[in-house]
Coordinates of C-alpha atoms in Angstrom, one line a residue:
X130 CA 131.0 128.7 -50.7
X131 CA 129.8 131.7 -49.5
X132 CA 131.4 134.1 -52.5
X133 CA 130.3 131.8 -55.2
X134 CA 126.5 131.1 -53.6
X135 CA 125.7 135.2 -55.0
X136 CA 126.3 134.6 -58.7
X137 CA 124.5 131.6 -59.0
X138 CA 121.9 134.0 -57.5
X139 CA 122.0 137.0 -59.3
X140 CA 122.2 134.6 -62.4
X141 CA 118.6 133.0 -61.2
X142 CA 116.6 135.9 -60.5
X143 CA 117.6 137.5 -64.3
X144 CA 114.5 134.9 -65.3
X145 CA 112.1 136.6 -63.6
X146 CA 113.0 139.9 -64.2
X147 CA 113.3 139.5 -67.9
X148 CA 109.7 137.4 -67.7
X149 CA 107.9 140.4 -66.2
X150 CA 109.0 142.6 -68.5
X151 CA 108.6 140.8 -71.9
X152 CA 105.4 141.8 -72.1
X153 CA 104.8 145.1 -72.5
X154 CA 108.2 145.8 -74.0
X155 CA 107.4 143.6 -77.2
X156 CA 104.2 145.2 -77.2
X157 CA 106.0 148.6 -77.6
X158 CA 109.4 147.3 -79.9
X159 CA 107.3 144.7 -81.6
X160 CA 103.7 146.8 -82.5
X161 CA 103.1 145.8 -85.8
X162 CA 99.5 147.5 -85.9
X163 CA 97.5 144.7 -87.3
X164 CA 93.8 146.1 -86.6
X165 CA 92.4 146.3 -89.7
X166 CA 92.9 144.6 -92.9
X167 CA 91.9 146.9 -95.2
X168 CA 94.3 149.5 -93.6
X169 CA 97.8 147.6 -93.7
X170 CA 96.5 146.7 -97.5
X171 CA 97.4 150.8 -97.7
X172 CA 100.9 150.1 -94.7
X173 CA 98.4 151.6 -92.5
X174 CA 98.3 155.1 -93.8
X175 CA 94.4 155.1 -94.4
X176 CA 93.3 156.1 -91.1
X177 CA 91.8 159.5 -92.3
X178 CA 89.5 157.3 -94.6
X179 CA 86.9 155.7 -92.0
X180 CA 85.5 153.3 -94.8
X181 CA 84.8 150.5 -91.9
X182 CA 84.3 149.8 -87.8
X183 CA 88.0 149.6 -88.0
X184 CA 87.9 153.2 -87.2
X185 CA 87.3 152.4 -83.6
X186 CA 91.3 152.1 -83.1
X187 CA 93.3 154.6 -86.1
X188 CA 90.8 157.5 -84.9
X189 CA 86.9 157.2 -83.5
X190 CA 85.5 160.0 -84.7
X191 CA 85.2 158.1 -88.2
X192 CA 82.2 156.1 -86.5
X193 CA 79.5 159.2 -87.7
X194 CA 80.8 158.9 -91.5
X195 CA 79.3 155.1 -91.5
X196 CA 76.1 154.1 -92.1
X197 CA 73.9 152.2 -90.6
X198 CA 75.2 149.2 -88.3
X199 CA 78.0 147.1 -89.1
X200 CA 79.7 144.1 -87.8
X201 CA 83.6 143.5 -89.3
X202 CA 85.8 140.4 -88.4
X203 CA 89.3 140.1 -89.0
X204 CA 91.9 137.5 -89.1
X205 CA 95.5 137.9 -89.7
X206 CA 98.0 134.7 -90.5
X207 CA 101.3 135.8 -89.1
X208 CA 104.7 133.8 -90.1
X209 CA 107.7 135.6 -88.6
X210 CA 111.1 134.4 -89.1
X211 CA 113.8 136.0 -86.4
X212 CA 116.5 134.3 -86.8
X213 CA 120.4 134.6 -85.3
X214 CA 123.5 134.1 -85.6
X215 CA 127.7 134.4 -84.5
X216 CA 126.0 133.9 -80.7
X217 CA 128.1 133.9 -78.0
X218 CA 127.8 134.2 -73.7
X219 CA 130.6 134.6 -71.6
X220 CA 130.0 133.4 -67.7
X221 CA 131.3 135.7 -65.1
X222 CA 134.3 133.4 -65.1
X223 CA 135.5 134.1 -68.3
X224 CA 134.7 130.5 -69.5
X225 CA 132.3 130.7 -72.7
X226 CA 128.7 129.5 -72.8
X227 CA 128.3 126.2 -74.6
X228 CA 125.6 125.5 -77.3
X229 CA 124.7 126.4 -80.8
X230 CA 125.6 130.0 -81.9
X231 CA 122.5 130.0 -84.5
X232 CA 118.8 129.5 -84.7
X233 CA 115.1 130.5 -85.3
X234 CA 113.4 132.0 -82.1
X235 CA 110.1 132.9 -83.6
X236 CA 109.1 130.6 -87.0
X237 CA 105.8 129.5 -86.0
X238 CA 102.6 130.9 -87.8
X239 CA 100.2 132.8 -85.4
X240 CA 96.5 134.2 -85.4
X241 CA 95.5 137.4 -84.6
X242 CA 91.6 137.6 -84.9
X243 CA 90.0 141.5 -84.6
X244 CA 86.3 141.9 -84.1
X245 CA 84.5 145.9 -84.2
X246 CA 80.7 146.6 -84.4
X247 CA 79.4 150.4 -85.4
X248 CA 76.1 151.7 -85.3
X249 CA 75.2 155.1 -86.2
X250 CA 72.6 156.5 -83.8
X251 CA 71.3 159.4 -85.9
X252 CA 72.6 162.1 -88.3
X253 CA 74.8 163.5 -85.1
X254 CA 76.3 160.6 -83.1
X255 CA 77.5 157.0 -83.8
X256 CA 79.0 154.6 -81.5
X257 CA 80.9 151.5 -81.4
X258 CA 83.2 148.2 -80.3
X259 CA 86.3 147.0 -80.9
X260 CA 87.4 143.4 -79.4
X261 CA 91.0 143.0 -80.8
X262 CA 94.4 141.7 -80.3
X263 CA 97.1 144.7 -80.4
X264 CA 100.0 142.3 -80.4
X265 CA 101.0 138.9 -79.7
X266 CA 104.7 137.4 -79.5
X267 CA 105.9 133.9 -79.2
X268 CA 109.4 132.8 -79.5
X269 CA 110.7 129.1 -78.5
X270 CA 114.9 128.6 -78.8
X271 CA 116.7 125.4 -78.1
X272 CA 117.2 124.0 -74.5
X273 CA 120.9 123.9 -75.6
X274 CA 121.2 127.3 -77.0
X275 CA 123.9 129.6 -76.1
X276 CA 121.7 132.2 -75.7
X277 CA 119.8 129.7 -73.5
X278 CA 120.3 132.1 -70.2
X279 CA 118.8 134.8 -71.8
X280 CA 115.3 134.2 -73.0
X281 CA 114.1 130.4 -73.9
X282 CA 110.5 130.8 -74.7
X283 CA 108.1 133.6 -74.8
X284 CA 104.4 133.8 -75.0
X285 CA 102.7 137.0 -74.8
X286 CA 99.2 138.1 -75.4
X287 CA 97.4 141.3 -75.4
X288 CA 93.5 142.2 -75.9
X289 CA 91.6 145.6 -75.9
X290 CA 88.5 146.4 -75.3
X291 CA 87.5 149.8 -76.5
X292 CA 84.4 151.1 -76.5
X293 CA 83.7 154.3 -78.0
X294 CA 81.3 157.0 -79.4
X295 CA 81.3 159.9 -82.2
X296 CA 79.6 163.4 -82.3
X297 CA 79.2 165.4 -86.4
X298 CA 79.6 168.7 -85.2
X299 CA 78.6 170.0 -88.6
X300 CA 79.2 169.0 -91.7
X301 CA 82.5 169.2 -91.7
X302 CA 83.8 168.4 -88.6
X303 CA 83.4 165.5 -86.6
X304 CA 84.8 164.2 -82.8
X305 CA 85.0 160.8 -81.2
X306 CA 86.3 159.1 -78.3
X307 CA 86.7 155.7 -76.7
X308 CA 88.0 153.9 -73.7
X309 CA 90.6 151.0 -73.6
X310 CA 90.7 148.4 -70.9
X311 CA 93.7 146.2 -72.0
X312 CA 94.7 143.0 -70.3
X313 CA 97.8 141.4 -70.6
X314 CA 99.5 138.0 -70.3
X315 CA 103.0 137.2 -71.0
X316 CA 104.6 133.6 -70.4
X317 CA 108.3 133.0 -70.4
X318 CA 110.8 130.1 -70.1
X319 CA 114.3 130.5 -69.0
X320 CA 117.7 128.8 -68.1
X321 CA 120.0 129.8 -65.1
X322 CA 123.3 128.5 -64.9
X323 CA 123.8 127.1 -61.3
X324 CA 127.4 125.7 -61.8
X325 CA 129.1 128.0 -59.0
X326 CA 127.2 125.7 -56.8
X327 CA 128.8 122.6 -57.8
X328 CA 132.5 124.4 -57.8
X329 CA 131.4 125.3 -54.2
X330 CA 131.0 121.8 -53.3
X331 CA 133.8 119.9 -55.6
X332 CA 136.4 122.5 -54.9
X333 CA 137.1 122.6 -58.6
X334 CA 136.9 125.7 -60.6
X335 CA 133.6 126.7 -62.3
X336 CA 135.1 127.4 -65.8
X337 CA 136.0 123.8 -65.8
X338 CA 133.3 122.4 -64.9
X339 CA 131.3 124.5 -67.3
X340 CA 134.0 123.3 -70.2
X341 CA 133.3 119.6 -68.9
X342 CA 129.9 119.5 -67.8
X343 CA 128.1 122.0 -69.9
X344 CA 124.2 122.5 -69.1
X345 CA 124.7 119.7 -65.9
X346 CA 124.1 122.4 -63.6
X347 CA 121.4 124.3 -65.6
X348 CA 117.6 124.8 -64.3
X349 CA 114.3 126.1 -65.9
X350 CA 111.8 128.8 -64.7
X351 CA 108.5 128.9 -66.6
X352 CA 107.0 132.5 -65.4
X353 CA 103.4 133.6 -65.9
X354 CA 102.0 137.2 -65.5
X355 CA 98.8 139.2 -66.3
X356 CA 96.9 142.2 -65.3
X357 CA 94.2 145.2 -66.4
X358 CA 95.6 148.6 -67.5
X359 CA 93.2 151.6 -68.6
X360 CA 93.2 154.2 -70.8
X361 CA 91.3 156.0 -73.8
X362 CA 91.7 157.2 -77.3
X363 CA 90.6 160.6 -78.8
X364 CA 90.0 161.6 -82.3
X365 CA 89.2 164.8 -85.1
X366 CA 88.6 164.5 -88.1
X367 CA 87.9 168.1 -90.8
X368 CA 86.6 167.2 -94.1
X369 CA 88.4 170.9 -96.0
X370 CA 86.2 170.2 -99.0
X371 CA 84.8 167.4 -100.6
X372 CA 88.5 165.5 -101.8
X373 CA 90.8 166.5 -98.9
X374 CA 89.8 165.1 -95.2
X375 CA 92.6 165.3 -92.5
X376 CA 92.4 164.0 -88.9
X377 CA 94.3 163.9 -85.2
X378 CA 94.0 160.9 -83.1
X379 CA 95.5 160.4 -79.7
X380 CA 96.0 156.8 -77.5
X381 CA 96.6 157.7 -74.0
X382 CA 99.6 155.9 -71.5
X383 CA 98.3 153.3 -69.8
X384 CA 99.5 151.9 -66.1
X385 CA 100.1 148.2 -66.1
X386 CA 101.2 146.7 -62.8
X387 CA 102.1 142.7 -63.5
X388 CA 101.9 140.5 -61.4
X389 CA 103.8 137.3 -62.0
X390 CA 104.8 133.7 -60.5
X391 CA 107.4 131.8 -61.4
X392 CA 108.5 128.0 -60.6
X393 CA 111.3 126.2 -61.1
X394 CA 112.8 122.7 -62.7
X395 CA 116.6 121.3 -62.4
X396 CA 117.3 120.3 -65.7
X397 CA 121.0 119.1 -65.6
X398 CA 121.5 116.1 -64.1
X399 CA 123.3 117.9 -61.1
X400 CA 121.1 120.6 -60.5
X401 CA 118.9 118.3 -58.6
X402 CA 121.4 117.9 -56.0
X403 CA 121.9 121.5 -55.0
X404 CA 118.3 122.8 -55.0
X405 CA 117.8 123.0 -51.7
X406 CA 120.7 125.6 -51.6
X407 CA 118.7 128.1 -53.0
X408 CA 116.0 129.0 -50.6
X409 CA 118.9 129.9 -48.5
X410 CA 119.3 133.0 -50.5
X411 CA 116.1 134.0 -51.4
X412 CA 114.8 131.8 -54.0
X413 CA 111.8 129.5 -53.6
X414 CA 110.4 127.0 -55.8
X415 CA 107.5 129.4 -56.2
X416 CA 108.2 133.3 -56.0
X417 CA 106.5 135.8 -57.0
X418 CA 107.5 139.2 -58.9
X419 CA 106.0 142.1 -60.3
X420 CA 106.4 145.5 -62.1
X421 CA 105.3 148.7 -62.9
X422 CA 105.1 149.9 -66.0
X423 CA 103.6 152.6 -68.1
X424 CA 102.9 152.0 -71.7
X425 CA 103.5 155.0 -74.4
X426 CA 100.7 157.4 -75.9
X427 CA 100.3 158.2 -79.1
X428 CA 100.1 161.3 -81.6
X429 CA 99.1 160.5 -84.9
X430 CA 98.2 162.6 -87.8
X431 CA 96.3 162.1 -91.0
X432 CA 95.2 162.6 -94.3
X433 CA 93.3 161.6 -97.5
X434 CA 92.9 163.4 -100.4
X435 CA 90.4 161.6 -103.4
X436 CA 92.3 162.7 -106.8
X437 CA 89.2 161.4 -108.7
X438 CA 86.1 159.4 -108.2
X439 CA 89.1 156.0 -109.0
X440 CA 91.9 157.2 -107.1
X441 CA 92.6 158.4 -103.1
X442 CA 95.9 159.2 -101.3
X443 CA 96.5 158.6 -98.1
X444 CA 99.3 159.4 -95.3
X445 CA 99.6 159.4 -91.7
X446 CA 102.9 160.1 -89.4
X447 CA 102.7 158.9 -85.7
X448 CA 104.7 159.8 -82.9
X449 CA 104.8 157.7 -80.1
X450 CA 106.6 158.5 -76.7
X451 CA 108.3 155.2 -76.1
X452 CA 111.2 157.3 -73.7
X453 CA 108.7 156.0 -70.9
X454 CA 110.3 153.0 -71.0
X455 CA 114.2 154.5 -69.8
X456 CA 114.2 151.4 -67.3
X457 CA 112.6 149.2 -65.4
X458 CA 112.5 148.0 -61.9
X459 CA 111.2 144.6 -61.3
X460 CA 110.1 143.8 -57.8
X461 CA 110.6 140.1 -55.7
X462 CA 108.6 138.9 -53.0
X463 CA 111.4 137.2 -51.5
X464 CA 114.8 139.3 -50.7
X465 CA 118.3 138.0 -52.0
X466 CA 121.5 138.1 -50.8
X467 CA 123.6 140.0 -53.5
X468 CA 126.5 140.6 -51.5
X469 CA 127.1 137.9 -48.2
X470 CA 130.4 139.2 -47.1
X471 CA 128.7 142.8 -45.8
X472 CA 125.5 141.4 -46.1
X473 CA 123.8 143.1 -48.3
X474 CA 120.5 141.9 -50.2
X475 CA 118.1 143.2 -52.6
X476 CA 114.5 142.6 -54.1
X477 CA 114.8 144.3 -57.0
X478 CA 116.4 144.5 -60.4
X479 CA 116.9 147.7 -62.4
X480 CA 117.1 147.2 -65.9
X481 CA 117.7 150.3 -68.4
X482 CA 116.5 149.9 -71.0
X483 CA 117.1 153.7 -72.4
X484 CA 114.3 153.9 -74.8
X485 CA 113.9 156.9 -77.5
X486 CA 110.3 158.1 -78.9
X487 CA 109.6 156.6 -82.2
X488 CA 108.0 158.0 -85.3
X489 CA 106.4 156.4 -88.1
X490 CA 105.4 157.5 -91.7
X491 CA 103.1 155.6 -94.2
X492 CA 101.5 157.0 -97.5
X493 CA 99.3 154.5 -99.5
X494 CA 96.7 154.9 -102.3
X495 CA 93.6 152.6 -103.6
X496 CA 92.1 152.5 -107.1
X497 CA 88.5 151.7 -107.4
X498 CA 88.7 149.7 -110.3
X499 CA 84.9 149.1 -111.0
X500 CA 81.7 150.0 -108.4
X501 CA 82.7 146.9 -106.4
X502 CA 86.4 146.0 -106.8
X503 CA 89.0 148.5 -105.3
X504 CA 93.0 147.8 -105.2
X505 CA 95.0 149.3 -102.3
X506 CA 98.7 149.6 -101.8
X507 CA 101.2 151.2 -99.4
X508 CA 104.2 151.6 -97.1
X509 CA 105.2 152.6 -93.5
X510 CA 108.4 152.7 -92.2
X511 CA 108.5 152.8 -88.5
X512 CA 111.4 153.8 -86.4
X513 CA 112.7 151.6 -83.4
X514 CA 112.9 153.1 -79.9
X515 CA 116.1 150.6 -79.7
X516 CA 119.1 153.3 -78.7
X517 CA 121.9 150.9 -79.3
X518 CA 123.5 147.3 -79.2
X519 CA 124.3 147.1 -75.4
X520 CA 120.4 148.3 -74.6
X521 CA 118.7 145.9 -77.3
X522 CA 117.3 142.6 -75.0
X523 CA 117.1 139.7 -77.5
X524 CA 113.8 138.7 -76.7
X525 CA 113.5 142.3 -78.8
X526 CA 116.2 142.1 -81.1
X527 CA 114.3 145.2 -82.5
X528 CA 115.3 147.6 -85.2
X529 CA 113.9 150.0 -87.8
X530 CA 110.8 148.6 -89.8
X531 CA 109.3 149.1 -93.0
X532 CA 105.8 147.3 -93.7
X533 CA 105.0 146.9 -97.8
X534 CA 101.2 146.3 -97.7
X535 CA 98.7 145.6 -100.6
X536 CA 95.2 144.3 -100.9
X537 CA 92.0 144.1 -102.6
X538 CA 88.4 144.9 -101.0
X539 CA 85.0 143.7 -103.0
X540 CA 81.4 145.0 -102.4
X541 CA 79.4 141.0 -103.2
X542 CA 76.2 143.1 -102.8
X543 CA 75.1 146.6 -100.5
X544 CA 75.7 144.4 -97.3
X545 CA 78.2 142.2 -97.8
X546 CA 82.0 143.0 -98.1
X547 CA 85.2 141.4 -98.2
X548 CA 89.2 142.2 -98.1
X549 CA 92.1 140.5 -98.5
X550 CA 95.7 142.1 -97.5
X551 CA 99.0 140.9 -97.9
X552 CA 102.5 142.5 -96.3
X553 CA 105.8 141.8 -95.6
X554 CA 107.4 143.1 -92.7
X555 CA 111.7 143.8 -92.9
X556 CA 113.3 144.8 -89.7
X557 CA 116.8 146.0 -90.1
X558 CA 119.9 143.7 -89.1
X559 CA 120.4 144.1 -85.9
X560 CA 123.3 143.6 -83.3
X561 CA 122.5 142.8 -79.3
X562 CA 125.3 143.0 -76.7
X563 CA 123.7 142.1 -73.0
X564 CA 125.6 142.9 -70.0
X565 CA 123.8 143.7 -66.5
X566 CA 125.9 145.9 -63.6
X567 CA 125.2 147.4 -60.4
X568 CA 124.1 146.6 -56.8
X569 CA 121.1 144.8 -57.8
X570 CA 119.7 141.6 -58.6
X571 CA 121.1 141.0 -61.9
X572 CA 123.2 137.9 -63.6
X573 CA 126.4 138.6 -64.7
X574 CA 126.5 136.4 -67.9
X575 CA 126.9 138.4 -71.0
X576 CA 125.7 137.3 -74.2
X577 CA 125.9 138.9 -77.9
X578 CA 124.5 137.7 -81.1
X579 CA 123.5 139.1 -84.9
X580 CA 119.8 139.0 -86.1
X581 CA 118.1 138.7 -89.3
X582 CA 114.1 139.1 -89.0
X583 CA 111.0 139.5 -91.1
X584 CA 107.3 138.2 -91.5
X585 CA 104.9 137.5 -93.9
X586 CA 101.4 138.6 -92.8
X587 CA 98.0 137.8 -94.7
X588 CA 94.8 139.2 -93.7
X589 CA 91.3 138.6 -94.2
X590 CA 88.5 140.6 -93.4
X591 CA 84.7 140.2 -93.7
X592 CA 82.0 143.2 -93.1
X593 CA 78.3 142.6 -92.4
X594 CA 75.7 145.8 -92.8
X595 CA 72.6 145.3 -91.1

């Protein structure tokens, strides 16, 4: 019993460690830049073009080019669609995992509402809020899946607060800066497979009892975590002459130490019987984990040239250091027995993750079609700090992006302005192959699927000037 008691073990405490670190790794793979409506209307290339309190996040220093005080609200409708297929998991006994090989992890519409204020102070400074969501994740699989001992359900959630101010230098050159306090709060569901267990007790091997019994020795974990992180966000922007205006912005790292709970259900109708087994080896019905983490900064650079009084270009290229993320050590309160025969335990698991820094390029353009209706189109393709198959987690299945954005803005009067965007996100096909090793807490079931995902994303914005 004693050689079989680990795996069940290692297997378990995967849940948590993949909870705690769902958050701020979709954040990162998953950051589909949905601050400002009238910017992904251009696939967010129009950050040189300060036109609205928006500014506050592509670069602050656009807060002394409005005028007098604003008040913008945004709301985007999110439908994603991630979607896989050929699945497969293969227990550490060889046997396979049993379950459907397809499904929809993420096809549930989902608001993301954005909120910014501006006021300019006098000729020289001009200050500013921004309340907004910077991304939010929810995926929810079948209880029966075979990918059901990876990731279940996810519910993540992320809001800045970034308050910032903006000093014209002259009348071409202009500076800003701000200060981020970002919470967030990730929620995940997960199955462990606690069939060695039962082989321990029956005497009968665990590959057939997971052939005859699948999911009767299967439990649930619903984890929780949350915490504050800090940072700030710098910006330039040169106006050359009167048509071409150019800008640098910069979003520092920022430290995030989670702090999560997680409790657990038996689910199969054996799993019940062999709880109390577990807090032998570490694991309690209510343990908690945590991690450290720092999220990337962020170099972005930016332009806008107006061809005529109907037309205006715009680009921007990003780089972002997501190689911050190369792994991960998640934290237990509890130590677990990882090896019983020489007695060694553990209370951590390293996961590596082996992440590249990204780049992104958009260009867009807007036509001002009469003194109150203007058109605005674009595209951004966005590169995926995803190295490979056998480091892709599928709660990320991530790939290479490319956001197609378009949109209409209309002046009703001199205070009263709306926009409307539309885009469709397409993330590359992408492969995941999942297989943890090394003297750590880590599960030894390997699964492997193919993924197909997208979403649809409308916007709508409304701006108040006092």
């Amino acid at each position: 019993m004693t050689r079989r008691l680990p795996v069940v073990m290692k297997i378990s405490a995967v849940l948590i460690s993949t909870t705690i670190v769902i958050s701020p790794v979709y954040a990162s793979g998953y950051h589909l830049g949905l601050q400002s409506v009238t910017a992904v209307g251009t696939g967010n290339a129009a950050a040189a073009e300060a036109a609205d309190a928006a500014t506050i996040v592509n670069n602050p220093a656009g807060l002394v080019h409005l005028d007098g005080t604003q008040l913008e609200t945004n709301l985007f409708v999110i439908k994603p669609d991630i979607k896989y297929s050929n699945a497969r998991g293969v227990f550490s006994d060889g046997s396979a995992v049993q379950g459907p090989e397809h499904g929809n992890i993420a096809n549930t519409a989902q608001l993301v509402p954005q909120l910014y204020f501006s006021h300019r102070l006098n000729d020289r400074w001009g200050m500013g809020l921004g309340v907004y969501i910077p991304y939010a994740a929810r995926t929810n699989d079948s209880s029966d899946s075979v990918l059901r001992y990876n990731v279940n359900k996810t519910n993540v959630k992320a809001l800045n607060i970034n308050p910032a101010i903006a000093y014209k230098i002259n009348d071409r050159h202009s500076l800003g800066v701000g200060l981020i306090a970002q919470y967030l709060h990730a929620e995940v569901q997960k199955y462990a497979d606690f069939t060695p267990v039962g082989s321990a007790q029956s005497g009968r091997p665990s590959s057939e009892l997971h052939q005859q019994a699948p999911g009767a020795f299967d439990a649930r974990a619903t984890v929780k975590g949350n915490d504050w992180g800090y940072g700030f966000n710098a910006g330039w922007l040169w106006d050359i002459n009167d048509d071409v205006r150019v800008g640098v912005s910069y979003r520092s790292k920022i430290n995030q130490h989670l702090h999560g709970t997680a409790r657990w259900k038996p689910m199969g109708r054996y799993a019940e019987n062999y709880a109390p087994l577990f807090e032998q080896f570490g694991f309690k019905a209510l343990e908690g984990a945590q991690v450290q983490i720092t999220t990337p900064e962020v170099v972005s650079l930016h332009g806008m040239w107006q061809v005529n009084p109907q037309w205006n270009i715009f680009s921007n290229v990003s780089w972002t250091r997501s190689s911050r993320l190369h792994a991960l050590d998640i934290k237990f309160e509890n130590d677990k027995i990882i090896d019983p025969v020489h007695g060694a335990t553990s209370d951590t698991t390293h996961i590596a993750t082996n992440w590249r820094d990204t780049y992104a390029v958009g260009v867009g353009a807007s036509y001002q079609q009469n003194p109150r209706l203007q058109w605005r189109f674009g595209v951004n393709y966005d590169q995926s700090p995803v190295r490979s198959a056998s480091s892709r987690l599928s709660t990320i299945p991530d790939g290479n992006r490319w956001l197609f954005g378009t949109g209409f803005k209309y002046d009703v009067d001199k205070k009263n302005t709306v926009a409307v965007s539309y885009a469709y996100l397409h993330i590359q096909h992408t492969h995941m192959s999942q297989q943890d090793d090394g003297a750590h807490v880590s599960s030894n079931v390997r699964g492997e699927a193919d993924y197909r995902s997208n979403a649809h994303i409308a916007g709508v914005s409304y701006t108040y000037r006092f």
